Coordinates of C-alpha atoms in Angstrom, one line a residue:
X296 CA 74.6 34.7 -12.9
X297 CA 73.9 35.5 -16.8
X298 CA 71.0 35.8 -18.7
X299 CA 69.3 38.0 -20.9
X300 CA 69.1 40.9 -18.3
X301 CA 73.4 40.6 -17.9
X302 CA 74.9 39.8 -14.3
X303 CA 74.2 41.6 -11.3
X304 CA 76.9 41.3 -8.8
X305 CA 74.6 43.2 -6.1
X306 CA 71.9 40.4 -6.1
X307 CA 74.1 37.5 -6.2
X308 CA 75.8 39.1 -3.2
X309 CA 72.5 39.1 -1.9
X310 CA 71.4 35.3 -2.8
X311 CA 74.5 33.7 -1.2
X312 CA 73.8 35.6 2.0
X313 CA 70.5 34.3 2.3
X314 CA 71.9 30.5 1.8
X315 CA 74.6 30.8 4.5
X316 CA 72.1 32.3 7.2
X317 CA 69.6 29.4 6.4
X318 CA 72.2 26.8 6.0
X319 CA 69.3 23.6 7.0
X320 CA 66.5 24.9 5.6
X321 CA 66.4 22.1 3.0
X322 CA 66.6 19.2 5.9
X323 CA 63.7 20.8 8.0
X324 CA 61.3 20.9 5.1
X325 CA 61.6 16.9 4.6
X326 CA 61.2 16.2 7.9
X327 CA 58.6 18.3 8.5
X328 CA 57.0 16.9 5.4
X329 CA 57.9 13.4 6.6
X330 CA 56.1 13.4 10.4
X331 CA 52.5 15.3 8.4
X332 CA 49.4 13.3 8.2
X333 CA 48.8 11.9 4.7
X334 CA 46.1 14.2 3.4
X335 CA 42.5 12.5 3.2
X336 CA 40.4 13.2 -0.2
X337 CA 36.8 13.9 0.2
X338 CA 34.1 11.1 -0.1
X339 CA 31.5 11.5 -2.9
X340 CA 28.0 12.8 -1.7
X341 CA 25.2 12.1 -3.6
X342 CA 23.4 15.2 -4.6
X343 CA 19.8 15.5 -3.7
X344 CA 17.1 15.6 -6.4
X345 CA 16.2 19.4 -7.0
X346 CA 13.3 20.5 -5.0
X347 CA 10.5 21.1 -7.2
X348 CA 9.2 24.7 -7.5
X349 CA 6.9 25.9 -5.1
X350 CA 4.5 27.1 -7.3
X351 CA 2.2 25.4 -9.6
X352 CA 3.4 25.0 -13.1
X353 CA 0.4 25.8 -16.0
X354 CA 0.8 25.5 -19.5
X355 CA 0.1 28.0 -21.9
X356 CA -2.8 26.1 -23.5
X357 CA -4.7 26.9 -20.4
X358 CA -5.3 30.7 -21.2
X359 CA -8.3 31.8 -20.4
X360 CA -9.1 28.6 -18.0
X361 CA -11.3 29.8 -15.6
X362 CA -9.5 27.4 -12.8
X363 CA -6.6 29.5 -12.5
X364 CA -8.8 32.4 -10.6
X365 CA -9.9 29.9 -8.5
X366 CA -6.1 28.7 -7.6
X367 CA -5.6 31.3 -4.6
X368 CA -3.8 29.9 -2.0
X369 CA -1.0 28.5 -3.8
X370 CA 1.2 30.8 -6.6
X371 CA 1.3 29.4 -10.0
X372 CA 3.5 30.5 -13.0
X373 CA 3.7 30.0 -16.7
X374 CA 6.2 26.9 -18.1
X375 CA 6.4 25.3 -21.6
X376 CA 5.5 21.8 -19.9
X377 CA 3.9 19.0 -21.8
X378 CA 0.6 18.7 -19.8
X379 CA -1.5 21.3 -18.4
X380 CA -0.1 21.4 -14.7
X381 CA 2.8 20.2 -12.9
X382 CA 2.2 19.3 -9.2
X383 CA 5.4 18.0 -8.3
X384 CA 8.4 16.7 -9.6
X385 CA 6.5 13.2 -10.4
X386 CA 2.7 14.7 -10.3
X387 CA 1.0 15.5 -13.3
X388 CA -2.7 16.8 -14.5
X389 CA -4.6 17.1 -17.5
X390 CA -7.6 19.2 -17.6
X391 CA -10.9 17.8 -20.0
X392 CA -14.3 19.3 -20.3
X393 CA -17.3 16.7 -21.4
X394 CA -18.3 19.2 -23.4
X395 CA -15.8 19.9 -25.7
X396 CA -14.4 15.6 -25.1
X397 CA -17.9 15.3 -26.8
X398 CA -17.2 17.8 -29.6
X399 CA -13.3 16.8 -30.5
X400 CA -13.1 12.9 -28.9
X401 CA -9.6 12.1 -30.5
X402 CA -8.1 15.3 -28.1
X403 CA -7.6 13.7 -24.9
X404 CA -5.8 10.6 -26.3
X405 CA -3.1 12.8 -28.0
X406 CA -3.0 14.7 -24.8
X407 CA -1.7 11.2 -23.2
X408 CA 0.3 10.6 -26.0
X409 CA 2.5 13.3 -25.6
X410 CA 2.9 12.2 -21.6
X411 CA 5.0 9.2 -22.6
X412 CA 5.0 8.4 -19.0
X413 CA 7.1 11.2 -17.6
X414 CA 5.0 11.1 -14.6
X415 CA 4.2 8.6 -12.0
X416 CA 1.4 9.9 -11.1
X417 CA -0.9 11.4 -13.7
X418 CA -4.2 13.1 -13.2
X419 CA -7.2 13.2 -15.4
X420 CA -9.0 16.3 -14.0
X421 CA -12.5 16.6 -15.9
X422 CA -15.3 18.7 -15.4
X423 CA -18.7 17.5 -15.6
X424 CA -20.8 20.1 -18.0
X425 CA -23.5 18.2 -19.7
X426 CA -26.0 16.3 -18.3
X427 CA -26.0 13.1 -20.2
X428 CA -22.7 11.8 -19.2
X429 CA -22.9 8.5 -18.5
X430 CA -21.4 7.2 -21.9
X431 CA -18.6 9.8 -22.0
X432 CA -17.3 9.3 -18.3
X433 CA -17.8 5.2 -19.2
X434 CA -15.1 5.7 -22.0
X435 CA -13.2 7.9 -20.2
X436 CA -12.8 5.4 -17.3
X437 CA -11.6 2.5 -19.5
X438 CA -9.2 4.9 -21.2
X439 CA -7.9 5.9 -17.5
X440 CA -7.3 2.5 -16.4
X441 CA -5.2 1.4 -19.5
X442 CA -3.0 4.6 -19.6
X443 CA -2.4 4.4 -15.9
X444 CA -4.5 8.0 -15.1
X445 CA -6.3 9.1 -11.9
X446 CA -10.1 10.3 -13.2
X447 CA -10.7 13.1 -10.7
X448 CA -14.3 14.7 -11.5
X449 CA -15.2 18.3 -11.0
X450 CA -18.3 19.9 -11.2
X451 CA -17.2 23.4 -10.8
X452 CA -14.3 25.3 -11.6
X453 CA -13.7 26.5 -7.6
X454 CA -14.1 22.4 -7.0
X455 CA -11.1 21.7 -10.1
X456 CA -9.0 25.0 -8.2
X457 CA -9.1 23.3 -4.7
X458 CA -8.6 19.9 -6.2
X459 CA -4.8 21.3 -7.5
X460 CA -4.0 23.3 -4.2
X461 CA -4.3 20.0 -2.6
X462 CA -1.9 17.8 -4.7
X463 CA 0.2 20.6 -4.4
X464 CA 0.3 21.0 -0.5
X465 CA 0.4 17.6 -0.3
X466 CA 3.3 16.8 -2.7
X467 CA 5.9 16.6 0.4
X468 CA 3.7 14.6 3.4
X469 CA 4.3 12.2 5.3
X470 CA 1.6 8.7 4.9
X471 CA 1.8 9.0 8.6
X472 CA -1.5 11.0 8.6
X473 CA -3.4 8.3 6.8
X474 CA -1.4 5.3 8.4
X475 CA -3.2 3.6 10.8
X476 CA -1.8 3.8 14.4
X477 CA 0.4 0.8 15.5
X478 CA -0.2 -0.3 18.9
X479 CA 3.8 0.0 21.2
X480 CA 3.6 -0.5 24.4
X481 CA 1.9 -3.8 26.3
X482 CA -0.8 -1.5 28.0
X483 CA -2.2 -0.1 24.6
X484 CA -2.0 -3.9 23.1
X485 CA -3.9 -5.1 25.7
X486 CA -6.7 -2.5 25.1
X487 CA -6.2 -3.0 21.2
X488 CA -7.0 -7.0 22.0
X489 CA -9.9 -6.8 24.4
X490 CA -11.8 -4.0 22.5
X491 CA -12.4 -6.4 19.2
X492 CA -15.8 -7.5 20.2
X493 CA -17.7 -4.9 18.5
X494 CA -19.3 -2.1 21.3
X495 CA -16.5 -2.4 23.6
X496 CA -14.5 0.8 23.9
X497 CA -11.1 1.3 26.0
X498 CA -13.4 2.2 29.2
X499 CA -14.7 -1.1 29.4
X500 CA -11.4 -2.7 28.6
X501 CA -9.7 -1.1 31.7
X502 CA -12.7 -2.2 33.6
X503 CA -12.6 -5.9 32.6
X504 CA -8.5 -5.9 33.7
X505 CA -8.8 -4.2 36.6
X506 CA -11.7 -6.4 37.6
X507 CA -9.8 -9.7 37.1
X508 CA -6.8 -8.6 37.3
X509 CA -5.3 -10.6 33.7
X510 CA -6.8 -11.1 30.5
X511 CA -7.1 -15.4 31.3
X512 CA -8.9 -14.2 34.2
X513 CA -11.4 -12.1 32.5
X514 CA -11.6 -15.2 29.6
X515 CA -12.4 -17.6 31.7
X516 CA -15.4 -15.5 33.9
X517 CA -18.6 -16.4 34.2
X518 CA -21.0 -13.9 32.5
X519 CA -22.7 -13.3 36.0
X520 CA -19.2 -12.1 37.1
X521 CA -18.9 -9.6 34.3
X522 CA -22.1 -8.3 34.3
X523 CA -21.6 -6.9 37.3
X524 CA -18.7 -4.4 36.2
X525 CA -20.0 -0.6 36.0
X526 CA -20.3 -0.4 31.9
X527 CA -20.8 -4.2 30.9
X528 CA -24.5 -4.4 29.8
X529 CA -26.0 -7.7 28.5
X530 CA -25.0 -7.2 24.9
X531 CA -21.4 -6.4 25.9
X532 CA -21.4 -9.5 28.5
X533 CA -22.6 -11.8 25.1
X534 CA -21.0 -10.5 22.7
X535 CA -17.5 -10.7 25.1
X536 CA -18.5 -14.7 25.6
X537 CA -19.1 -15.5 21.9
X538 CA -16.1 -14.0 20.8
X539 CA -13.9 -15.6 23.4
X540 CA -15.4 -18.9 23.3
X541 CA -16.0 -19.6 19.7
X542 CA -13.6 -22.0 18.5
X543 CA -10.4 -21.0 16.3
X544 CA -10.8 -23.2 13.7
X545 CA -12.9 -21.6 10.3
X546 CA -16.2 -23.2 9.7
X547 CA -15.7 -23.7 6.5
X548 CA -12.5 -25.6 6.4
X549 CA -14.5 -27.5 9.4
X550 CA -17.4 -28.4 6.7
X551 CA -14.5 -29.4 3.9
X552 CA -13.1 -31.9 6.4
X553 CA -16.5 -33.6 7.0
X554 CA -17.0 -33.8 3.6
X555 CA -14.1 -35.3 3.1
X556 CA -14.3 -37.8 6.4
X557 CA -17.5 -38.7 4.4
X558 CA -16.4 -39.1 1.1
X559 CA -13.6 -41.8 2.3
X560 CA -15.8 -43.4 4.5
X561 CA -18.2 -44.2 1.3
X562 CA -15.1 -45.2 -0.7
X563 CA -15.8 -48.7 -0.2
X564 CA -18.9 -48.8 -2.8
X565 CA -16.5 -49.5 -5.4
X566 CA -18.2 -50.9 -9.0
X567 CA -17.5 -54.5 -7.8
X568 CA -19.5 -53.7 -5.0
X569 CA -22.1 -51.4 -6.1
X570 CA -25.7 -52.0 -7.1
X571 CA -25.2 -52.4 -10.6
X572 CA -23.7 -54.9 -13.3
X573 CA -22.2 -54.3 -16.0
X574 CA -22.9 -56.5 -19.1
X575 CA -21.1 -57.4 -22.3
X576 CA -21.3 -54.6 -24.2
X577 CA -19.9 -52.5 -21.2
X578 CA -22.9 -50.2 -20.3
X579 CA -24.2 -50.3 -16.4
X580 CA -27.9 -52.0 -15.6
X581 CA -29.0 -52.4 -12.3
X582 CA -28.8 -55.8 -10.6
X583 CA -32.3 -58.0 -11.0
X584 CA -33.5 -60.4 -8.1
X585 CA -35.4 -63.3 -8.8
X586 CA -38.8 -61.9 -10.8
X587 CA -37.4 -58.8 -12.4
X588 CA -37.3 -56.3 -9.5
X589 CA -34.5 -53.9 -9.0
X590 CA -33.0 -53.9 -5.3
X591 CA -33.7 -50.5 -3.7
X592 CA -31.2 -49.7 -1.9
X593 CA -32.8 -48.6 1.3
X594 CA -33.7 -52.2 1.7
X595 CA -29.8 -53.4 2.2
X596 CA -29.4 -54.0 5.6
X597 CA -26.8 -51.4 7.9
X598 CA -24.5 -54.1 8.7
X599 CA -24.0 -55.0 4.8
X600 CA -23.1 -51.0 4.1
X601 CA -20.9 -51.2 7.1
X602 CA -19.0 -54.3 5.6
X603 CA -18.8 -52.9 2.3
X604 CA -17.4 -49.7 3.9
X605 CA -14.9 -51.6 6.1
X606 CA -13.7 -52.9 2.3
X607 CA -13.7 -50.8 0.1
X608 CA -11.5 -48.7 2.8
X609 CA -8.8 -51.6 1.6
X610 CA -9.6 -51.9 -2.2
X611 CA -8.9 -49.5 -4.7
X612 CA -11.1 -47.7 -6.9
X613 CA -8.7 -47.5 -9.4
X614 CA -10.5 -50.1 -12.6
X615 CA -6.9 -51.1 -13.5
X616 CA -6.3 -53.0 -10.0
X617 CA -9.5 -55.3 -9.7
X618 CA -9.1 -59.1 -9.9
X619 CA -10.8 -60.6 -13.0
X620 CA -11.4 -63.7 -11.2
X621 CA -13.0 -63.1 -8.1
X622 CA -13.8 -65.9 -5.3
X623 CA -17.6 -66.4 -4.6
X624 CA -17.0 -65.8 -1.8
X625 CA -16.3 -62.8 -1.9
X626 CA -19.4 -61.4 -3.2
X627 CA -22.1 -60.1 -0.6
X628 CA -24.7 -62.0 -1.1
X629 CA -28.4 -60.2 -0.8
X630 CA -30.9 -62.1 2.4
X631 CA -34.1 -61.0 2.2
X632 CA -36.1 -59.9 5.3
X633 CA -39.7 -60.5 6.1
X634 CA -41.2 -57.8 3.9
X635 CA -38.9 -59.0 1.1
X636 CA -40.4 -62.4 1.2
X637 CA -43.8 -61.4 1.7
X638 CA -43.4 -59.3 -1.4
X639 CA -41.7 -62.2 -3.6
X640 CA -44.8 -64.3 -2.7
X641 CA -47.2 -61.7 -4.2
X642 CA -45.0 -61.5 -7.2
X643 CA -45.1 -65.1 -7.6
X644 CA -48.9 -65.2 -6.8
X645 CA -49.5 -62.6 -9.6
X646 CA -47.0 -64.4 -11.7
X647 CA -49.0 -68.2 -11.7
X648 CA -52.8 -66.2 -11.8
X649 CA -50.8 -64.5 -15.6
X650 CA -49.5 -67.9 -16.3
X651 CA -52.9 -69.8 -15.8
X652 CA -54.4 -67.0 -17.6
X653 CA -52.8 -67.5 -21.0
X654 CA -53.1 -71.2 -20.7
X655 CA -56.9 -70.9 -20.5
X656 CA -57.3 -68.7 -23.0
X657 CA -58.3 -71.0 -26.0
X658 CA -61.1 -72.5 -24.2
X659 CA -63.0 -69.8 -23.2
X660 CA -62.5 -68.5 -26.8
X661 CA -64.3 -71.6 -27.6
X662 CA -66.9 -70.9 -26.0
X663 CA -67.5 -67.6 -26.2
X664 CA -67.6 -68.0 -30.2
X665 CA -70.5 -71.0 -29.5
X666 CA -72.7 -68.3 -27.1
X667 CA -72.6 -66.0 -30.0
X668 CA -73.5 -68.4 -32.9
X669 CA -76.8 -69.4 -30.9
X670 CA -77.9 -65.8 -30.0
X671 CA -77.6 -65.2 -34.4
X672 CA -79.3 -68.4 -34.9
X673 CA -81.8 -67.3 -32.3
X674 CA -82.5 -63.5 -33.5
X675 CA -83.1 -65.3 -37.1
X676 CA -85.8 -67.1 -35.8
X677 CA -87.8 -64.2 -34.2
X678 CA -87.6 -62.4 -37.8
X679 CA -88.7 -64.9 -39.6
X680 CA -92.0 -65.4 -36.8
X681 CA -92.8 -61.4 -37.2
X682 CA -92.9 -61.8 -40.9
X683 CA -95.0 -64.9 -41.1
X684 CA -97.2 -62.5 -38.8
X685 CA -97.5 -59.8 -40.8
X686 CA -98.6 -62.2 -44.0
X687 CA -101.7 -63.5 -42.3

């Protein structure tokens, strides 16, 4: 073999002897290769989000806070961080005194500025140190709800330390502590169901069952019967029977549906039908009978209102669909009763005394003029007597 290095006869000797000792090398390597398993690449993981730090991240700003010596059971380090603590990965808090909000007022909204909602959950920790704060805290409330901020209040700094330590030690737990405990087996709903009625406990609830064996049982007792289990007093027996006998259905949708029974049953008083006419000129005056008298209309006899009801349950209301021409017939006529009638006949009585009234009226005018003329004539006569006197 040549190359740069010349030929050496030794280690070609030495290559050839190799071959013919391994003459099926080559043939053992593809079958081998041939009868392996194809080789599997790995499946993509997602990573998992980086663990926030386990100490409480301050910003430099808060030198000289004295919250931080009040921040003991929890390490907390320096970081160049754009509010003044970092609770979490998605937990933030901004510190603000009342006293120095009152002083600089434009500091807090460049504070929230610089935020730009990098957090979810954003913390306005402020500490109360004046004593007219009513205004300030009314401001800073609005301001909280439209930047989407949690206004924590402090009155101390110890109070503003524990306040951190908690959102801290709480950045990782579960809502099962605050969740409300979900009833599993048939047992504990059973319990759950029976102990509604306000003053009934579980006690009393394994009491009832076990005394009537089934919940339909215990339903349909007596009271007697259940005031006799050890624990049921009369409020419990009472307030056990209301709640199992009221009825289902809400009392107010009960009230809308008589309302409404009662509105369709009085649909039939249509404007054709109702008390009052309506003249040329298209306004609405009540209806007149006979000497000028409206009709009350308590005086409309209950089988009339039924019969109008029993229409108008047919007719529209709708103005558009009346009949211009209507039969006579058609129209309820008004009978009067026998107060009615005696009424019209002491209308009419009044009515002819008015009449004969203005018809005399001339007459007696007449005469009344005549009586005065004599009673002047008369006083002239006396006068001239007491003078006549008085000459002699």
């Amino acid at each position: 073999m040549d190359d740069d290095f010349g030929d050496d006869a030794a280690f070609t000797a030495a290559v050839e002897a190799v071959e013919r000792s391994h003459p099926s090398t080559g043939p053992s390597i593809a079958s081998a290769g041939a009868s392996s398993p194809k080789i599997q690449q790995p499946k993509p993981q997602a990573i998992p989000n980086r663990a926030a730090p386990s100490a409480i991240l301050v910003s430099p700003r808060q030198k000289g806070n004295p919250i931080l010596n009040n921040i003991r059971s929890l390490p907390w380090e320096w970081s160049d961080i754009p509010s003044d603590f970092v609770l979490g990965n998605t937990t933030c808090a901004l510190f603000l005194s009342l006293k120095y909000h009152r002083l600089h007022p434009e500091y807090i909204y460049s504070r929230i500025r610089a935020l730009a909602g990098k957090y979810n959950l954003r913390i306005l920790l402020t500490m109360v140190d004046i004593q007219n704060h009513e205004e300030s805290l009314k401001e800073l409330s609005k301001t909280s709800l439209v930047n989407n901020l949690t206004l924590i209040l402090c009155w101390s700094a110890q109070e503003a330390g524990r306040y951190l330590e908690l959102y801290k030690s709480y950045e990782h737990a579960s809502p099962t502590s605050i969740r409300a405990h979900q009833a599993t087996s048939y047992s504990e709903k059973l319990v759950e169901f029976i102990t509604v009625p306000r003053s009934i406990n579980k006690t009393d609830a394994v009491g009832l069952v076990s005394a009537f064996g089934s919940v339909r049982a215990a339903v349909n007792a007596r009271p007697e019967e259940i005031g006799t289990i050890a624990g049921w007093g009369e409020k419990k027996v009472q307030r056990w029977c209301e709640t199992v006998r009221e009825n289902f259905r809400v009392k107010k949708a009960a009230r809308r549906g008589l309302a409404q029974e009662r509105t369709e049953s009085y649909t039939g008083l249509t404007r054709e039908d109702s008390l009052f006419e309506e003249d040329t000129e298209g306004t609405r005056t009540p209806a007149t009978l006979g000497v000028g008298a409206p009709i009350p209309v308590g005086l409309i006899p209950s089988r009339k209102i039924s019969s109008l009801g029993e229409k108008g349950a047919n007719t529209t209301p709708d103005a558009d669909g009346r009949i211009e021409n209507r039969v006579a017939e058609d129209v309820l006529m008004w009978e009067p009763g026998e107060d009615e009638e005696e009424a019209l006949l002491l209308a009419a009585a009044e009515e002819e005394d008015r009449l004969s009234t203005q018809t005399n009226g001339p007459i007696d005018l007449a005469v009344s003029n005549k009586a005065t003329r004599n009673e002047e004539e008369l006083s002239e006569g006396i006068t001239t007597a007491l003078a006549k006197l008085r000459e002699k």
